[in-house]
Short mmCIF file of C-alpha atoms in Angstrom, two decimals:
data_model
loop_
_atom_site.label_atom_id
_atom_site.label_comp_id
_atom_site.label_asym_id
_atom_site.label_seq_id
_atom_site.Cartn_x
_atom_site.Cartn_y
_atom_site.Cartn_z
CA VAL A 1 21.39 -24.97 26.20
CA PHE A 2 22.60 -25.16 22.59
CA GLY A 3 19.66 -27.40 21.69
CA GLN A 4 17.21 -24.96 23.30
CA GLU A 5 18.74 -22.02 21.39
CA GLU A 6 18.56 -23.95 18.13
CA ARG A 7 14.90 -24.81 18.75
CA GLU A 8 14.18 -21.13 19.42
CA ARG A 9 15.94 -20.06 16.22
CA LYS A 10 13.95 -22.63 14.26
CA ARG A 11 10.70 -21.40 15.84
CA VAL A 12 11.46 -17.78 14.88
CA HIS A 13 12.44 -18.81 11.36
CA ASN A 14 9.30 -20.92 10.86
CA THR A 15 7.02 -18.24 12.33
CA PHE A 16 8.36 -15.22 10.45
CA GLY A 17 9.89 -16.74 7.32
CA GLN A 18 6.51 -16.55 5.59
CA TYR A 19 5.95 -12.88 6.51
CA VAL A 20 9.24 -11.07 5.92
CA ALA A 21 12.33 -11.17 3.71
CA PRO A 22 15.12 -13.62 4.70
CA GLY A 23 17.43 -10.72 5.65
CA ILE A 24 14.95 -9.46 8.24
CA VAL A 25 14.50 -12.97 9.66
CA ASN A 26 18.26 -13.06 10.25
CA GLN A 27 18.10 -9.69 12.03
CA LEU A 28 15.24 -10.96 14.21
CA LEU A 29 17.32 -13.98 15.15
CA GLU A 30 20.00 -11.60 16.41
CA ARG A 31 17.42 -9.56 18.40
CA PRO A 32 14.78 -11.98 19.76
CA GLU A 33 13.55 -9.29 22.20
CA LEU A 34 11.68 -7.75 19.25
CA LEU A 35 9.39 -10.79 19.08
CA ARG A 36 7.18 -10.34 22.13
CA LEU A 37 4.07 -12.42 21.55
CA GLY A 38 0.63 -10.90 21.90
CA GLY A 39 -0.51 -7.49 20.74
CA GLU A 40 1.09 -4.12 21.39
CA GLU A 41 0.34 -0.69 19.94
CA LYS A 42 2.94 0.74 17.57
CA ASP A 43 3.10 3.48 14.96
CA LEU A 44 3.08 1.56 11.66
CA THR A 45 2.14 1.96 8.00
CA ALA A 46 -0.47 -0.36 6.49
CA MET A 47 -1.06 -1.11 2.80
CA PHE A 48 -3.89 -2.83 0.94
CA SER A 49 -3.77 -3.65 -2.76
CA ASP A 50 -6.56 -5.09 -4.88
CA ILE A 51 -7.00 -6.20 -8.50
CA ARG A 52 -9.69 -4.26 -10.34
CA ASN A 53 -12.61 -6.24 -11.85
CA PHE A 54 -11.08 -9.58 -10.89
CA THR A 55 -14.51 -11.24 -10.99
CA GLY A 56 -15.05 -10.09 -14.59
CA ILE A 57 -11.59 -11.30 -15.62
CA SER A 58 -12.14 -14.67 -13.93
CA GLU A 59 -15.22 -15.29 -16.09
CA THR A 60 -13.10 -15.13 -19.27
CA MET A 61 -10.40 -17.64 -18.16
CA SER A 62 -10.19 -21.30 -17.23
CA PRO A 63 -9.63 -21.96 -13.50
CA GLN A 64 -6.09 -23.24 -14.18
CA ASP A 65 -5.10 -20.16 -16.20
CA LEU A 66 -6.69 -17.86 -13.62
CA VAL A 67 -4.81 -19.45 -10.72
CA GLY A 68 -1.55 -19.23 -12.68
CA LEU A 69 -2.10 -15.55 -13.44
CA LEU A 70 -3.04 -14.73 -9.85
CA ASN A 71 -0.10 -16.68 -8.40
CA GLU A 72 2.32 -14.87 -10.70
CA HIS A 73 0.84 -11.50 -9.70
CA LEU A 74 0.93 -12.26 -5.95
CA SER A 75 4.46 -13.67 -6.12
CA GLU A 76 5.89 -10.66 -7.94
CA MET A 77 4.14 -8.16 -5.66
CA THR A 78 5.24 -9.98 -2.51
CA ASP A 79 8.86 -9.91 -3.73
CA VAL A 80 8.57 -6.11 -4.09
CA ILE A 81 7.10 -5.78 -0.58
CA PHE A 82 9.99 -7.82 0.85
CA GLN A 83 12.50 -5.80 -1.18
CA TYR A 84 11.30 -2.65 0.62
CA ARG A 85 11.39 -4.29 4.09
CA GLY A 86 7.65 -4.82 4.34
CA THR A 87 5.83 -7.54 6.28
CA LEU A 88 3.25 -9.62 4.42
CA ASP A 89 0.13 -9.91 6.56
CA LYS A 90 -2.10 -12.05 4.34
CA TYR A 91 -3.66 -12.62 0.93
CA ILE A 92 -7.40 -11.98 0.86
CA GLY A 93 -8.48 -13.50 -2.44
CA ASP A 94 -6.80 -11.28 -5.02
CA SER A 95 -5.94 -8.61 -2.41
CA ILE A 96 -2.67 -8.18 -0.51
CA MET A 97 -2.41 -6.81 3.04
CA ALA A 98 1.04 -5.71 4.21
CA PHE A 99 2.61 -3.38 6.77
CA TRP A 100 5.86 -1.64 7.67
CA GLY A 101 7.49 -0.98 11.06
CA ALA A 102 7.11 -4.43 12.68
CA PRO A 103 8.40 -6.92 13.64
CA TYR A 104 11.62 -5.04 12.87
CA PRO A 105 11.50 -1.30 13.74
CA GLN A 106 11.82 1.16 10.83
CA PRO A 107 11.87 4.91 11.46
CA ASP A 108 11.12 5.45 7.74
CA HIS A 109 8.27 2.90 7.50
CA ALA A 110 5.91 5.32 5.70
CA GLU A 111 8.51 6.12 3.02
CA ASN A 112 9.36 2.44 2.54
CA ALA A 113 5.67 1.62 2.06
CA CYS A 114 5.26 4.40 -0.51
CA ARG A 115 8.35 3.34 -2.45
CA ALA A 116 7.13 -0.27 -2.40
CA ALA A 117 3.71 0.76 -3.74
CA LEU A 118 5.27 2.74 -6.61
CA ALA A 119 7.55 -0.20 -7.39
CA MET A 120 4.53 -2.54 -7.39
CA LEU A 121 2.84 -0.43 -10.07
CA LYS A 122 6.03 -0.47 -12.17
CA THR A 123 6.27 -4.25 -11.74
CA LEU A 124 2.67 -4.52 -12.93
CA GLU A 125 3.62 -2.75 -16.18
CA VAL A 126 6.40 -5.32 -16.74
CA LEU A 127 3.91 -8.12 -16.10
CA HIS A 128 1.48 -6.52 -18.58
CA ALA A 129 4.04 -6.77 -21.36
CA ARG A 130 4.72 -10.43 -20.50
CA TRP A 131 1.02 -11.31 -20.28
CA GLN A 132 0.16 -9.47 -23.49
CA ALA A 133 2.80 -11.45 -25.37
CA ALA A 134 1.23 -14.66 -24.00
CA GLY A 135 -2.33 -13.58 -24.88
CA LYS A 136 -3.33 -13.08 -21.24
CA PRO A 137 -5.47 -10.19 -19.95
CA LYS A 138 -4.06 -7.09 -18.23
CA LEU A 139 -4.69 -6.61 -14.52
CA ASN A 140 -5.23 -3.17 -13.02
CA MET A 141 -4.55 -2.55 -9.35
CA GLY A 142 -5.55 -0.07 -6.64
CA ILE A 143 -3.44 0.59 -3.53
CA GLY A 144 -4.27 2.36 -0.25
CA ILE A 145 -1.74 3.38 2.43
CA ASN A 146 -2.23 4.79 5.95
CA THR A 147 0.14 5.54 8.83
CA GLY A 148 -0.76 5.63 12.52
CA PRO A 149 -1.04 3.69 15.79
CA MET A 150 -2.05 0.05 15.24
CA LEU A 151 -2.21 -3.09 17.34
CA VAL A 152 0.38 -5.60 16.12
CA GLY A 153 1.25 -9.11 17.28
CA ASN A 154 0.41 -12.79 17.10
CA MET A 155 -3.37 -13.00 17.24
CA GLY A 156 -5.85 -15.82 16.76
CA SER A 157 -6.73 -19.05 18.53
CA ARG A 158 -4.57 -21.69 20.22
CA ARG A 159 -4.79 -23.81 17.07
CA ARG A 160 -4.13 -21.11 14.49
CA PHE A 161 -2.65 -17.63 14.81
CA ASN A 162 -1.37 -14.93 12.53
CA PHE A 163 1.17 -12.14 12.95
CA THR A 164 -1.15 -9.29 12.02
CA ILE A 165 -2.28 -5.71 12.60
CA MET A 166 -5.65 -4.41 13.80
CA GLY A 167 -7.41 -1.11 14.50
CA ASP A 168 -9.08 1.92 12.94
CA ASN A 169 -5.95 2.94 11.08
CA VAL A 170 -5.77 -0.48 9.40
CA ASN A 171 -9.40 -0.13 8.32
CA LEU A 172 -8.68 3.33 6.88
CA ALA A 173 -5.91 1.91 4.65
CA SER A 174 -8.41 -0.61 3.29
CA ARG A 175 -11.00 2.14 2.64
CA LEU A 176 -8.42 4.25 0.81
CA GLU A 177 -7.68 1.34 -1.52
CA GLY A 178 -11.37 1.18 -2.42
CA LEU A 179 -11.54 4.96 -3.04
CA ASN A 180 -9.29 4.56 -6.08
CA LYS A 181 -12.40 3.41 -7.94
CA THR A 182 -14.16 6.68 -7.08
CA PHE A 183 -11.29 8.98 -8.08
CA GLY A 184 -9.96 7.03 -11.07
CA THR A 185 -6.54 6.71 -9.40
CA ARG A 186 -4.27 3.78 -8.56
CA LEU A 187 -2.52 4.88 -5.35
CA ILE A 188 -4.07 6.89 -2.49
CA ILE A 189 -2.37 7.77 0.81
CA SER A 190 -3.79 9.35 3.95
CA GLY A 191 -2.90 12.75 5.39
CA SER A 192 -0.84 11.10 8.14
CA THR A 193 1.25 9.20 5.58
CA PHE A 194 1.58 12.43 3.59
CA GLN A 195 2.98 14.20 6.67
CA SER A 196 5.73 11.58 6.87
CA VAL A 197 6.72 11.59 3.18
CA GLN A 198 5.92 15.10 1.86
CA ASP A 199 9.63 15.98 1.64
CA LYS A 200 10.36 12.83 -0.40
CA MET A 201 7.27 12.22 -2.56
CA LEU A 202 5.20 14.16 -5.08
CA THR A 203 1.49 14.02 -4.23
CA ARG A 204 -1.67 15.85 -5.10
CA GLU A 205 -4.43 16.52 -2.61
CA LEU A 206 -7.65 14.86 -3.70
CA ASP A 207 -10.32 15.56 -1.12
CA LEU A 208 -11.54 15.44 2.46
CA ILE A 209 -13.40 12.26 3.39
CA ARG A 210 -15.50 11.27 6.38
CA VAL A 211 -14.64 7.88 7.85
CA PRO A 212 -17.48 6.00 9.59
CA GLY A 213 -17.24 6.48 13.36
CA LYS A 214 -15.01 9.57 13.11
CA MET A 215 -16.18 13.18 13.39
CA ARG A 216 -13.15 14.88 11.84
CA PRO A 217 -12.66 14.54 8.08
CA VAL A 218 -9.42 13.04 6.73
CA LYS A 219 -7.35 14.54 3.91
CA ILE A 220 -6.37 12.11 1.19
CA TYR A 221 -3.69 12.39 -1.49
CA GLU A 222 -2.72 10.65 -4.70
CA LEU A 223 0.88 9.41 -4.56
CA LEU A 224 2.58 10.13 -7.89
CA GLY A 225 6.28 9.32 -7.43
CA PRO A 226 9.55 10.34 -5.76
CA LEU A 227 10.14 14.11 -5.78
CA ASP A 228 13.43 13.74 -7.63
CA ASP A 229 11.82 11.67 -10.41
CA SER A 230 8.50 13.40 -11.03
CA GLN A 231 9.34 16.67 -12.77
CA GLY A 232 7.17 15.83 -15.78
CA VAL A 233 4.03 15.49 -13.64
CA ARG A 234 4.53 18.63 -11.55
CA PRO A 235 2.88 21.15 -13.97
CA LYS A 236 -0.31 19.05 -14.01
CA VAL A 237 -0.33 18.84 -10.21
CA GLU A 238 0.15 22.62 -9.83
CA ARG A 239 -2.71 23.30 -12.24
CA PHE A 240 -4.93 20.78 -10.43
CA HIS A 241 -4.24 22.40 -7.06
CA ALA A 242 -5.02 25.85 -8.53
CA ALA A 243 -8.36 24.52 -9.81
CA MET A 244 -9.09 22.96 -6.40
CA GLU A 245 -8.28 26.27 -4.69
CA ALA A 246 -10.85 28.06 -6.88
CA TYR A 247 -13.40 25.31 -6.17
CA ARG A 248 -12.91 25.54 -2.38
CA SER A 249 -13.19 29.34 -2.55
CA ALA A 250 -16.58 28.94 -4.28
CA GLN A 251 -15.18 30.60 -7.43
CA TRP A 252 -17.28 28.25 -9.52
CA GLU A 253 -16.69 29.69 -12.98
CA THR A 254 -12.93 29.88 -12.45
CA ALA A 255 -12.86 26.31 -11.11
CA ILE A 256 -14.92 24.97 -14.02
CA GLY A 257 -12.64 26.75 -16.49
CA ARG A 258 -9.44 25.42 -14.92
CA PHE A 259 -10.74 21.87 -14.65
CA GLY A 260 -12.03 22.08 -18.23
CA GLU A 261 -8.58 23.05 -19.50
CA LEU A 262 -7.02 20.23 -17.50
CA LEU A 263 -9.49 17.74 -18.93
CA ARG A 264 -8.70 18.94 -22.44
CA ASP A 265 -4.96 18.38 -21.88
CA TYR A 266 -5.33 15.20 -19.76
CA PRO A 267 -8.59 13.51 -20.87
CA ASP A 268 -7.85 10.30 -18.91
CA ASP A 269 -7.15 12.04 -15.58
CA GLY A 270 -9.65 10.53 -13.12
CA PRO A 271 -9.49 13.15 -10.32
CA THR A 272 -10.02 16.01 -12.81
#
């Protein structure tokens, strides 16, 4: 019996040690009932991150230097995801896919994902300073986050499987990451994630978007920081929302005037 238990513990450790932080692996070992194989639907939060213009950067570096830079980036970002109790799904080239709420349940999975994303952007600034000193290029990153029902479990073939998530809500997180290019932002969350974190995070509403296959439009927001640490940004957000209100009321001249004043004061603000 002891040998069987030890084999089971080793199996759990080998399976999940690559996806989650060591502390969570230890918790899973104490509660093996959380590790039902196969897919089940759960309310989770998914995140996608992607390096901007990675192809262009790769053309200016040797393969060895490029791999070193990418490995450093992925390692640091994965450490942040683990720090905030996230599960690493996979690396897709220079992109990272992660989620919160499984295999270990988290009632605050949306907040943990948002805090991880903000910490990833701060970590990127630290890396920029290090890379600049070494004569390496800066990397910019976009992040998309969505919360909702997703299929989660061990999926794949008999020869190779992956603990992963699937479904429309996963696809939406990926689309939100790509929308950062359109809006000139770095971190976009969905309306459902906003509903979970609005009392903790400062956001600004960006737009309504239509997702392929869905009739109802989805509200999207830029995530700016924790409420208790974002006082300096709040005046800009309030002015932006006032300009958006005029725009949506078809008060075109007022909207143009307000956005023009914002652009004068914040010339690099993408959404404006």
